[in-house]
Amino acid sequence: MALFGRFNSLQVAKHTEFGLYLDGGPDGEILLPRRYVPKDQPTEVGDWLNVFLYLDSEDRPVATTLKPKVQVGGFASLKVVEINRIGLFLDWGLPKDLLLPHSEEKRPLQVGDYCVVHVYLDKRTRRITATARLDRYLDQTPPRYKPGQEVDLLVVDKTDLGFKAIIDGKHWGLIHKNEMFKFVRSGMREKGYIKEIRTDGKISLSLQPVGAEAVSGLGEQIIEALRAEGGMLKLSDKSPPELISQRFGVSKGNFKKAIGGLYKQGLIRIEDDRIELL
């Protein structure tokens, strides 16, 4: 059965002057308009094409080879391009904008604003729909992460403690203020690391590797930077945290551990205002 709101591999059923009809199984033949038919190679009846399925403005099934910014089941930060009595319409990369009903808003939005949403398929209408009410789609399974594990993050909201972020599209996590060693805003996608899973199930995140791996990887970056700068960097264990964060995007504590390890290996010399490659 064809999956609407997702990419499907469908077989070409026939050619017409306005496009190709694809075999949608129980959904019948689905039109791939001519403007989306691949032009780099001939397409014959029986060939398979990877297409995204959705409903057009008249609620008819239609296929496209365009790639939307998000599929059903996913999360994304999308721009509001229109608002009317039905709801808000979001730019998701397809000719027909994505509907965010007013009932699914979490806060008032204006045209030009960005909003992090979850995309789902309305079971009654089969329309692809967005919601800003994310809690019902997260933390549905026990977290099975390990401290230090690398994860994909979607930054969502700023709080008094830091930034809430979605981990691998499955769980909520928090990047605490003291882990902010780079610019972060809502809607950004970042590599992150599991710092701690608390006894209450809440997850603390870091934007830099944690533990021994953090120091090891940072040490390699410092050596590369020294070589690129001719063997000397105007940073040391006495430098302000802001300068260290600006240069390497890490905490002063991790920087001190890293250069301490390089010093013990006899790779660098540490002065009050600089480090030098030996």
PDB file of C-alpha atoms in Angstrom:
ATOM      1  CA  MET A   1       0.000   0.000   0.000  1.00  0.00           C
ATOM      2  CA  ALA A   2       1.268   3.488  -0.867  1.00  0.00           C
ATOM      3  CA  LEU A   3       2.360   5.598   2.127  1.00  0.00           C
ATOM      4  CA  PHE A   4       1.250   9.217   1.904  1.00  0.00           C
ATOM      5  CA  GLY A   5       3.585  11.807   3.352  1.00  0.00           C
ATOM      6  CA  ARG A   6       6.590   9.585   2.665  1.00  0.00           C
ATOM      7  CA  PHE A   7       8.827   8.483  -0.183  1.00  0.00           C
ATOM      8  CA  ASN A   8       7.677   5.351  -2.006  1.00  0.00           C
ATOM      9  CA  SER A   9       9.208   3.188  -4.723  1.00  0.00           C
ATOM     10  CA  LEU A  10       6.412   2.836  -7.304  1.00  0.00           C
ATOM     11  CA  GLN A  11       6.264   1.196 -10.722  1.00  0.00           C
ATOM     12  CA  VAL A  12       5.428   3.151 -13.866  1.00  0.00           C
ATOM     13  CA  ALA A  13       2.036   1.970 -15.166  1.00  0.00           C
ATOM     14  CA  LYS A  14       1.633   4.158 -18.260  1.00  0.00           C
ATOM     15  CA  HIS A  15       2.733   7.297 -20.099  1.00  0.00           C
ATOM     16  CA  THR A  16       0.424  10.222 -20.891  1.00  0.00           C
ATOM     17  CA  GLU A  17       1.021  13.658 -22.399  1.00  0.00           C
ATOM     18  CA  PHE A  18       0.741  15.290 -18.952  1.00  0.00           C
ATOM     19  CA  GLY A  19       2.934  12.852 -17.018  1.00  0.00           C
ATOM     20  CA  LEU A  20       3.330   9.302 -15.789  1.00  0.00           C
ATOM     21  CA  TYR A  21       0.815   7.186 -13.923  1.00  0.00           C
ATOM     22  CA  LEU A  22       2.346   5.074 -11.165  1.00  0.00           C
ATOM     23  CA  ASP A  23       0.922   1.889  -9.679  1.00  0.00           C
ATOM     24  CA  GLY A  24      -0.311   2.846  -6.195  1.00  0.00           C
ATOM     25  CA  GLY A  25      -1.751  -0.591  -5.392  1.00  0.00           C
ATOM     26  CA  PRO A  26      -5.089  -0.235  -3.540  1.00  0.00           C
ATOM     27  CA  ASP A  27      -4.919   3.537  -4.133  1.00  0.00           C
ATOM     28  CA  GLY A  28      -5.034   3.022  -7.897  1.00  0.00           C
ATOM     29  CA  GLU A  29      -2.895   4.873 -10.388  1.00  0.00           C
ATOM     30  CA  ILE A  30      -1.191   8.002  -9.061  1.00  0.00           C
ATOM     31  CA  LEU A  31      -0.108  10.836 -11.352  1.00  0.00           C
ATOM     32  CA  LEU A  32       3.489  12.032 -11.468  1.00  0.00           C
ATOM     33  CA  PRO A  33       3.106  15.367 -13.340  1.00  0.00           C
ATOM     34  CA  ARG A  34       5.293  15.814 -16.375  1.00  0.00           C
ATOM     35  CA  ARG A  35       7.417  18.567 -14.788  1.00  0.00           C
ATOM     36  CA  TYR A  36       8.617  16.089 -12.141  1.00  0.00           C
ATOM     37  CA  VAL A  37       9.466  13.212 -14.493  1.00  0.00           C
ATOM     38  CA  PRO A  38      13.265  12.598 -14.411  1.00  0.00           C
ATOM     39  CA  LYS A  39      14.852  14.006 -17.559  1.00  0.00           C
ATOM     40  CA  ASP A  40      18.323  12.518 -17.153  1.00  0.00           C
ATOM     41  CA  GLN A  41      17.247   9.049 -18.322  1.00  0.00           C
ATOM     42  CA  PRO A  42      14.366   7.528 -20.336  1.00  0.00           C
ATOM     43  CA  THR A  43      11.555   6.136 -18.189  1.00  0.00           C
ATOM     44  CA  GLU A  44       9.689   3.087 -19.472  1.00  0.00           C
ATOM     45  CA  VAL A  45       6.573   1.264 -18.339  1.00  0.00           C
ATOM     46  CA  GLY A  46       7.649  -1.167 -15.614  1.00  0.00           C
ATOM     47  CA  ASP A  47      10.471   1.039 -14.313  1.00  0.00           C
ATOM     48  CA  TRP A  48      10.535   1.933 -10.631  1.00  0.00           C
ATOM     49  CA  LEU A  49      10.688   5.532  -9.391  1.00  0.00           C
ATOM     50  CA  ASN A  50      11.285   6.922  -5.907  1.00  0.00           C
ATOM     51  CA  VAL A  51       8.562   9.534  -5.332  1.00  0.00           C
ATOM     52  CA  PHE A  52       6.938  11.464  -2.492  1.00  0.00           C
ATOM     53  CA  LEU A  53       3.154  11.116  -2.195  1.00  0.00           C
ATOM     54  CA  TYR A  54       0.682  13.717  -0.965  1.00  0.00           C
ATOM     55  CA  LEU A  55      -2.744  15.186  -1.814  1.00  0.00           C
ATOM     56  CA  ASP A  56      -2.980  18.119  -4.232  1.00  0.00           C
ATOM     57  CA  SER A  57      -5.163  21.223  -3.737  1.00  0.00           C
ATOM     58  CA  GLU A  58      -8.219  19.177  -4.769  1.00  0.00           C
ATOM     59  CA  ASP A  59      -7.333  16.323  -2.384  1.00  0.00           C
ATOM     60  CA  ARG A  60      -6.291  14.009  -5.211  1.00  0.00           C
ATOM     61  CA  PRO A  61      -3.285  11.690  -4.724  1.00  0.00           C
ATOM     62  CA  VAL A  62      -0.245  13.039  -6.551  1.00  0.00           C
ATOM     63  CA  ALA A  63       3.437  12.149  -6.720  1.00  0.00           C
ATOM     64  CA  THR A  64       6.530  14.339  -6.935  1.00  0.00           C
ATOM     65  CA  THR A  65      10.277  13.854  -7.170  1.00  0.00           C
ATOM     66  CA  LEU A  66      10.810  17.047  -5.163  1.00  0.00           C
ATOM     67  CA  LYS A  67      12.209  16.487  -1.673  1.00  0.00           C
ATOM     68  CA  PRO A  68      10.165  18.067   1.143  1.00  0.00           C
ATOM     69  CA  LYS A  69      11.883  19.405   4.239  1.00  0.00           C
ATOM     70  CA  VAL A  70      10.157  16.811   6.423  1.00  0.00           C
ATOM     71  CA  GLN A  71       8.171  13.583   6.044  1.00  0.00           C
ATOM     72  CA  VAL A  72       5.284  12.214   8.095  1.00  0.00           C
ATOM     73  CA  GLY A  73       6.586  11.184  11.505  1.00  0.00           C
ATOM     74  CA  GLY A  74       9.384  13.749  11.464  1.00  0.00           C
ATOM     75  CA  PHE A  75      10.124  17.071  13.144  1.00  0.00           C
ATOM     76  CA  ALA A  76      11.301  20.261  11.443  1.00  0.00           C
ATOM     77  CA  SER A  77      11.543  24.031  11.840  1.00  0.00           C
ATOM     78  CA  LEU A  78       9.366  25.580   9.109  1.00  0.00           C
ATOM     79  CA  LYS A  79       8.514  29.133   8.074  1.00  0.00           C
ATOM     80  CA  VAL A  80       4.963  30.526   8.260  1.00  0.00           C
ATOM     81  CA  VAL A  81       4.043  31.878   4.792  1.00  0.00           C
ATOM     82  CA  GLU A  82       0.280  32.464   5.126  1.00  0.00           C
ATOM     83  CA  ILE A  83      -2.405  32.654   7.814  1.00  0.00           C
ATOM     84  CA  ASN A  84      -6.169  32.451   7.326  1.00  0.00           C
ATOM     85  CA  ARG A  85      -9.250  31.275   9.217  1.00  0.00           C
ATOM     86  CA  ILE A  86      -8.355  27.609   8.595  1.00  0.00           C
ATOM     87  CA  GLY A  87      -4.883  27.803  10.076  1.00  0.00           C
ATOM     88  CA  LEU A  88      -1.281  28.601   9.294  1.00  0.00           C
ATOM     89  CA  PHE A  89       0.491  27.449   6.159  1.00  0.00           C
ATOM     90  CA  LEU A  90       4.144  26.436   6.316  1.00  0.00           C
ATOM     91  CA  ASP A  91       6.796  26.260   3.608  1.00  0.00           C
ATOM     92  CA  TRP A  92       7.987  22.665   3.493  1.00  0.00           C
ATOM     93  CA  GLY A  93       9.494  22.704   0.002  1.00  0.00           C
ATOM     94  CA  LEU A  94       6.463  21.592  -2.052  1.00  0.00           C
ATOM     95  CA  PRO A  95       4.046  23.680  -4.179  1.00  0.00           C
ATOM     96  CA  LYS A  96       1.174  22.995  -1.748  1.00  0.00           C
ATOM     97  CA  ASP A  97       2.051  24.482   1.656  1.00  0.00           C
ATOM     98  CA  LEU A  98       1.712  22.411   4.833  1.00  0.00           C
ATOM     99  CA  LEU A  99      -1.280  23.157   7.081  1.00  0.00           C
ATOM    100  CA  LEU A 100      -0.834  23.881  10.797  1.00  0.00           C
ATOM    101  CA  PRO A 101      -4.426  24.143  12.134  1.00  0.00           C
ATOM    102  CA  HIS A 102      -5.100  26.875  14.673  1.00  0.00           C
ATOM    103  CA  SER A 103      -5.996  24.157  17.186  1.00  0.00           C
ATOM    104  CA  GLU A 104      -2.454  22.766  16.862  1.00  0.00           C
ATOM    105  CA  GLU A 105      -0.676  26.083  17.568  1.00  0.00           C
ATOM    106  CA  LYS A 106       1.250  26.322  20.818  1.00  0.00           C
ATOM    107  CA  ARG A 107       1.877  30.084  20.701  1.00  0.00           C
ATOM    108  CA  PRO A 108       0.689  32.955  18.468  1.00  0.00           C
ATOM    109  CA  LEU A 109       2.662  33.138  15.213  1.00  0.00           C
ATOM    110  CA  GLN A 110       2.937  35.664  12.405  1.00  0.00           C
ATOM    111  CA  VAL A 111       3.900  35.374   8.743  1.00  0.00           C
ATOM    112  CA  GLY A 112       7.695  35.099   8.583  1.00  0.00           C
ATOM    113  CA  ASP A 113       8.022  33.318  11.943  1.00  0.00           C
ATOM    114  CA  TYR A 114       9.594  29.867  12.200  1.00  0.00           C
ATOM    115  CA  CYS A 115       8.008  27.085  14.212  1.00  0.00           C
ATOM    116  CA  VAL A 116       9.191  23.590  15.144  1.00  0.00           C
ATOM    117  CA  VAL A 117       6.448  21.121  14.235  1.00  0.00           C
ATOM    118  CA  HIS A 118       5.720  17.413  14.048  1.00  0.00           C
ATOM    119  CA  VAL A 119       4.139  16.144  10.823  1.00  0.00           C
ATOM    120  CA  TYR A 120       1.405  13.507  10.936  1.00  0.00           C
ATOM    121  CA  LEU A 121      -1.202  12.012   8.626  1.00  0.00           C
ATOM    122  CA  ASP A 122      -4.791  12.832   9.544  1.00  0.00           C
ATOM    123  CA  LYS A 123      -6.445   9.401   9.724  1.00  0.00           C
ATOM    124  CA  ARG A 124      -9.850  10.681   8.596  1.00  0.00           C
ATOM    125  CA  THR A 125      -8.865  12.904   5.648  1.00  0.00           C
ATOM    126  CA  ARG A 126      -5.396  11.444   4.842  1.00  0.00           C
ATOM    127  CA  ARG A 127      -4.152  15.024   4.708  1.00  0.00           C
ATOM    128  CA  ILE A 128      -0.601  15.687   5.794  1.00  0.00           C
ATOM    129  CA  THR A 129      -0.841  18.020   8.781  1.00  0.00           C
ATOM    130  CA  ALA A 130       1.526  19.785  11.180  1.00  0.00           C
ATOM    131  CA  THR A 131       1.283  20.328  14.927  1.00  0.00           C
ATOM    132  CA  ALA A 132       3.329  22.449  17.295  1.00  0.00           C
ATOM    133  CA  ARG A 133       2.122  20.361  20.244  1.00  0.00           C
ATOM    134  CA  LEU A 134       5.147  18.093  20.377  1.00  0.00           C
ATOM    135  CA  ASP A 135       4.870  16.396  23.782  1.00  0.00           C
ATOM    136  CA  ARG A 136       2.415  13.737  22.612  1.00  0.00           C
ATOM    137  CA  TYR A 137       4.959  12.477  20.044  1.00  0.00           C
ATOM    138  CA  LEU A 138       8.033  12.355  22.293  1.00  0.00           C
ATOM    139  CA  ASP A 139       9.248  10.250  25.230  1.00  0.00           C
ATOM    140  CA  GLN A 140       6.958   7.369  24.227  1.00  0.00           C
ATOM    141  CA  THR A 141       9.731   4.786  24.709  1.00  0.00           C
ATOM    142  CA  PRO A 142      12.307   4.411  27.512  1.00  0.00           C
ATOM    143  CA  PRO A 143      15.583   6.213  26.702  1.00  0.00           C
ATOM    144  CA  ARG A 144      18.370   3.738  25.912  1.00  0.00           C
ATOM    145  CA  TYR A 145      21.210   6.189  25.461  1.00  0.00           C
ATOM    146  CA  LYS A 146      24.608   5.961  27.109  1.00  0.00           C
ATOM    147  CA  PRO A 147      26.645   8.881  28.508  1.00  0.00           C
ATOM    148  CA  GLY A 148      28.954  10.179  25.800  1.00  0.00           C
ATOM    149  CA  GLN A 149      26.786   8.820  22.945  1.00  0.00           C
ATOM    150  CA  GLU A 150      26.604  11.070  19.877  1.00  0.00           C
ATOM    151  CA  VAL A 151      23.058  12.028  18.861  1.00  0.00           C
ATOM    152  CA  ASP A 152      21.241  14.323  16.428  1.00  0.00           C
ATOM    153  CA  LEU A 153      19.520  17.312  18.006  1.00  0.00           C
ATOM    154  CA  LEU A 154      16.799  19.695  16.850  1.00  0.00           C
ATOM    155  CA  VAL A 155      16.813  22.764  19.099  1.00  0.00           C
ATOM    156  CA  VAL A 156      13.257  23.793  19.994  1.00  0.00           C
ATOM    157  CA  ASP A 157      12.711  26.255  22.865  1.00  0.00           C
ATOM    158  CA  LYS A 158      14.761  28.514  25.117  1.00  0.00           C
ATOM    159  CA  THR A 159      14.035  28.096  28.842  1.00  0.00           C
ATOM    160  CA  ASP A 160      15.397  29.576  32.065  1.00  0.00           C
ATOM    161  CA  LEU A 161      17.776  26.590  32.303  1.00  0.00           C
ATOM    162  CA  GLY A 162      18.975  26.498  28.693  1.00  0.00           C
ATOM    163  CA  PHE A 163      17.499  25.054  25.484  1.00  0.00           C
ATOM    164  CA  LYS A 164      15.097  22.138  25.047  1.00  0.00           C
ATOM    165  CA  ALA A 165      16.047  19.887  22.138  1.00  0.00           C
ATOM    166  CA  ILE A 166      14.615  16.808  20.429  1.00  0.00           C
ATOM    167  CA  ILE A 167      17.013  13.842  20.502  1.00  0.00           C
ATOM    168  CA  ASP A 168      17.025  11.626  17.384  1.00  0.00           C
ATOM    169  CA  GLY A 169      13.354  12.498  16.812  1.00  0.00           C
ATOM    170  CA  LYS A 170      12.365  10.481  19.913  1.00  0.00           C
ATOM    171  CA  HIS A 171      13.006  12.176  23.250  1.00  0.00           C
ATOM    172  CA  TRP A 172      13.257  15.535  24.969  1.00  0.00           C
ATOM    173  CA  GLY A 173      16.615  16.671  26.300  1.00  0.00           C
ATOM    174  CA  LEU A 174      18.042  19.846  27.800  1.00  0.00           C
ATOM    175  CA  ILE A 175      21.213  21.729  26.877  1.00  0.00           C
ATOM    176  CA  HIS A 176      22.063  23.586  30.086  1.00  0.00           C
ATOM    177  CA  LYS A 177      23.353  27.159  29.949  1.00  0.00           C
ATOM    178  CA  ASN A 178      26.804  26.072  31.139  1.00  0.00           C
ATOM    179  CA  GLU A 179      27.067  23.854  28.034  1.00  0.00           C
ATOM    180  CA  MET A 180      26.512  26.784  25.651  1.00  0.00           C
ATOM    181  CA  PHE A 181      29.931  27.242  24.066  1.00  0.00           C
ATOM    182  CA  LYS A 182      28.524  28.297  20.691  1.00  0.00           C
ATOM    183  CA  PHE A 183      25.576  30.248  19.289  1.00  0.00           C
ATOM    184  CA  VAL A 184      22.318  28.297  19.491  1.00  0.00           C
ATOM    185  CA  ARG A 185      18.783  29.219  18.443  1.00  0.00           C
ATOM    186  CA  SER A 186      15.454  27.498  17.956  1.00  0.00           C
ATOM    187  CA  GLY A 187      15.282  25.445  14.759  1.00  0.00           C
ATOM    188  CA  MET A 188      19.007  24.655  14.543  1.00  0.00           C
ATOM    189  CA  ARG A 189      20.105  21.076  13.930  1.00  0.00           C
ATOM    190  CA  GLU A 190      23.258  20.117  15.801  1.00  0.00           C
ATOM    191  CA  LYS A 191      25.373  17.140  16.707  1.00  0.00           C
ATOM    192  CA  GLY A 192      25.115  16.590  20.437  1.00  0.00           C
ATOM    193  CA  TYR A 193      26.192  14.185  23.156  1.00  0.00           C
ATOM    194  CA  ILE A 194      24.368  12.525  26.025  1.00  0.00           C
ATOM    195  CA  LYS A 195      25.796  13.951  29.225  1.00  0.00           C
ATOM    196  CA  GLU A 196      23.540  12.316  31.804  1.00  0.00           C
ATOM    197  CA  ILE A 197      20.271  10.396  32.131  1.00  0.00           C
ATOM    198  CA  ARG A 198      18.819  11.370  35.489  1.00  0.00           C
ATOM    199  CA  THR A 199      16.871   9.076  37.784  1.00  0.00           C
ATOM    200  CA  ASP A 200      13.651  10.928  36.833  1.00  0.00           C
ATOM    201  CA  GLY A 201      14.291  10.080  33.151  1.00  0.00           C
ATOM    202  CA  LYS A 202      15.264  13.596  32.093  1.00  0.00           C
ATOM    203  CA  ILE A 203      18.258  13.816  29.765  1.00  0.00           C
ATOM    204  CA  SER A 204      21.070  16.365  29.997  1.00  0.00           C
ATOM    205  CA  LEU A 205      22.891  17.169  26.771  1.00  0.00           C
ATOM    206  CA  SER A 206      26.223  18.602  25.701  1.00  0.00           C
ATOM    207  CA  LEU A 207      27.232  20.209  22.406  1.00  0.00           C
ATOM    208  CA  GLN A 208      30.768  18.853  22.780  1.00  0.00           C
ATOM    209  CA  PRO A 209      32.074  15.325  23.393  1.00  0.00           C
ATOM    210  CA  VAL A 210      32.155  14.324  27.048  1.00  0.00           C
ATOM    211  CA  GLY A 211      34.707  12.377  29.077  1.00  0.00           C
ATOM    212  CA  ALA A 212      38.072  11.172  27.827  1.00  0.00           C
ATOM    213  CA  GLU A 213      36.914  11.255  24.221  1.00  0.00           C
ATOM    214  CA  ALA A 214      36.328  14.999  24.510  1.00  0.00           C
ATOM    215  CA  VAL A 215      39.879  15.666  25.645  1.00  0.00           C
ATOM    216  CA  SER A 216      41.395  13.324  23.063  1.00  0.00           C
ATOM    217  CA  GLY A 217      39.495  14.820  20.131  1.00  0.00           C
ATOM    218  CA  LEU A 218      40.159  18.372  21.307  1.00  0.00           C
ATOM    219  CA  GLY A 219      43.867  17.636  21.588  1.00  0.00           C
ATOM    220  CA  GLU A 220      43.948  16.697  17.913  1.00  0.00           C
ATOM    221  CA  GLN A 221      42.133  19.925  16.998  1.00  0.00           C
ATOM    222  CA  ILE A 222      44.641  21.983  18.999  1.00  0.00           C
ATOM    223  CA  ILE A 223      47.619  20.354  17.281  1.00  0.00           C
ATOM    224  CA  GLU A 224      46.053  20.985  13.858  1.00  0.00           C
ATOM    225  CA  ALA A 225      45.392  24.623  14.793  1.00  0.00           C
ATOM    226  CA  LEU A 226      48.973  25.068  15.991  1.00  0.00           C
ATOM    227  CA  ARG A 227      50.327  23.723  12.720  1.00  0.00           C
ATOM    228  CA  ALA A 228      48.004  25.988  10.724  1.00  0.00           C
ATOM    229  CA  GLU A 229      49.123  29.031  12.756  1.00  0.00           C
ATOM    230  CA  GLY A 230      52.839  28.381  12.389  1.00  0.00           C
ATOM    231  CA  GLY A 231      53.301  26.613  15.718  1.00  0.00           C
ATOM    232  CA  MET A 232      51.849  29.214  18.127  1.00  0.00           C
ATOM    233  CA  LEU A 233      48.368  30.052  19.447  1.00  0.00           C
ATOM    234  CA  LYS A 234      47.551  33.080  21.592  1.00  0.00           C
ATOM    235  CA  LEU A 235      45.619  30.924  24.060  1.00  0.00           C
ATOM    236  CA  SER A 236      46.665  29.276  27.300  1.00  0.00           C
ATOM    237  CA  ASP A 237      45.265  27.868  30.528  1.00  0.00           C
ATOM    238  CA  LYS A 238      44.948  31.475  31.771  1.00  0.00           C
ATOM    239  CA  SER A 239      42.938  32.731  28.772  1.00  0.00           C
ATOM    240  CA  PRO A 240      39.324  33.938  29.279  1.00  0.00           C
ATOM    241  CA  PRO A 241      36.676  31.212  28.698  1.00  0.00           C
ATOM    242  CA  GLU A 242      35.047  33.379  26.009  1.00  0.00           C
ATOM    243  CA  LEU A 243      38.197  33.347  23.832  1.00  0.00           C
ATOM    244  CA  ILE A 244      38.565  29.583  24.188  1.00  0.00           C
ATOM    245  CA  SER A 245      34.909  29.028  23.330  1.00  0.00           C
ATOM    246  CA  GLN A 246      35.144  31.336  20.320  1.00  0.00           C
ATOM    247  CA  ARG A 247      38.194  29.485  18.953  1.00  0.00           C
ATOM    248  CA  PHE A 248      37.312  25.851  19.722  1.00  0.00           C
ATOM    249  CA  GLY A 249      33.678  25.873  20.890  1.00  0.00           C
ATOM    250  CA  VAL A 250      34.513  24.120  24.186  1.00  0.00           C
ATOM    251  CA  SER A 251      34.665  24.896  27.902  1.00  0.00           C
ATOM    252  CA  LYS A 252      37.800  26.235  29.525  1.00  0.00           C
ATOM    253  CA  GLY A 253      37.940  23.111  31.703  1.00  0.00           C
ATOM    254  CA  ASN A 254      38.127  20.766  28.706  1.00  0.00           C
ATOM    255  CA  PHE A 255      40.671  23.044  27.018  1.00  0.00           C
ATOM    256  CA  LYS A 256      42.929  22.949  30.094  1.00  0.00           C
ATOM    257  CA  LYS A 257      42.689  19.151  30.268  1.00  0.00           C
ATOM    258  CA  ALA A 258      43.536  18.852  26.581  1.00  0.00           C
ATOM    259  CA  ILE A 259      46.600  21.122  26.622  1.00  0.00           C
ATOM    260  CA  GLY A 260      47.703  19.476  29.878  1.00  0.00           C
ATOM    261  CA  GLY A 261      47.665  16.106  28.121  1.00  0.00           C
ATOM    262  CA  LEU A 262      49.616  17.511  25.157  1.00  0.00           C
ATOM    263  CA  TYR A 263      52.165  19.038  27.557  1.00  0.00           C
ATOM    264  CA  LYS A 264      52.693  15.699  29.310  1.00  0.00           C
ATOM    265  CA  GLN A 265      53.268  14.055  25.935  1.00  0.00           C
ATOM    266  CA  GLY A 266      55.976  16.616  25.207  1.00  0.00           C
ATOM    267  CA  LEU A 267      54.072  18.025  22.219  1.00  0.00           C
ATOM    268  CA  ILE A 268      53.579  21.638  23.358  1.00  0.00           C
ATOM    269  CA  ARG A 269      54.989  24.329  25.644  1.00  0.00           C
ATOM    270  CA  ILE A 270      52.503  26.301  27.799  1.00  0.00           C
ATOM    271  CA  GLU A 271      53.191  29.990  28.496  1.00  0.00           C
ATOM    272  CA  ASP A 272      51.021  32.523  30.335  1.00  0.00           C
ATOM    273  CA  ASP A 273      49.595  33.995  27.132  1.00  0.00           C
ATOM    274  CA  ARG A 274      50.160  31.293  24.521  1.00  0.00           C
ATOM    275  CA  ILE A 275      50.932  27.673  23.689  1.00  0.00           C
ATOM    276  CA  GLU A 276      53.717  26.607  21.312  1.00  0.00           C
ATOM    277  CA  LEU A 277      54.225  23.472  19.283  1.00  0.00           C
ATOM    278  CA  LEU A 278      57.448  21.586  20.041  1.00  0.00           C
TER     279      LEU A 278
END
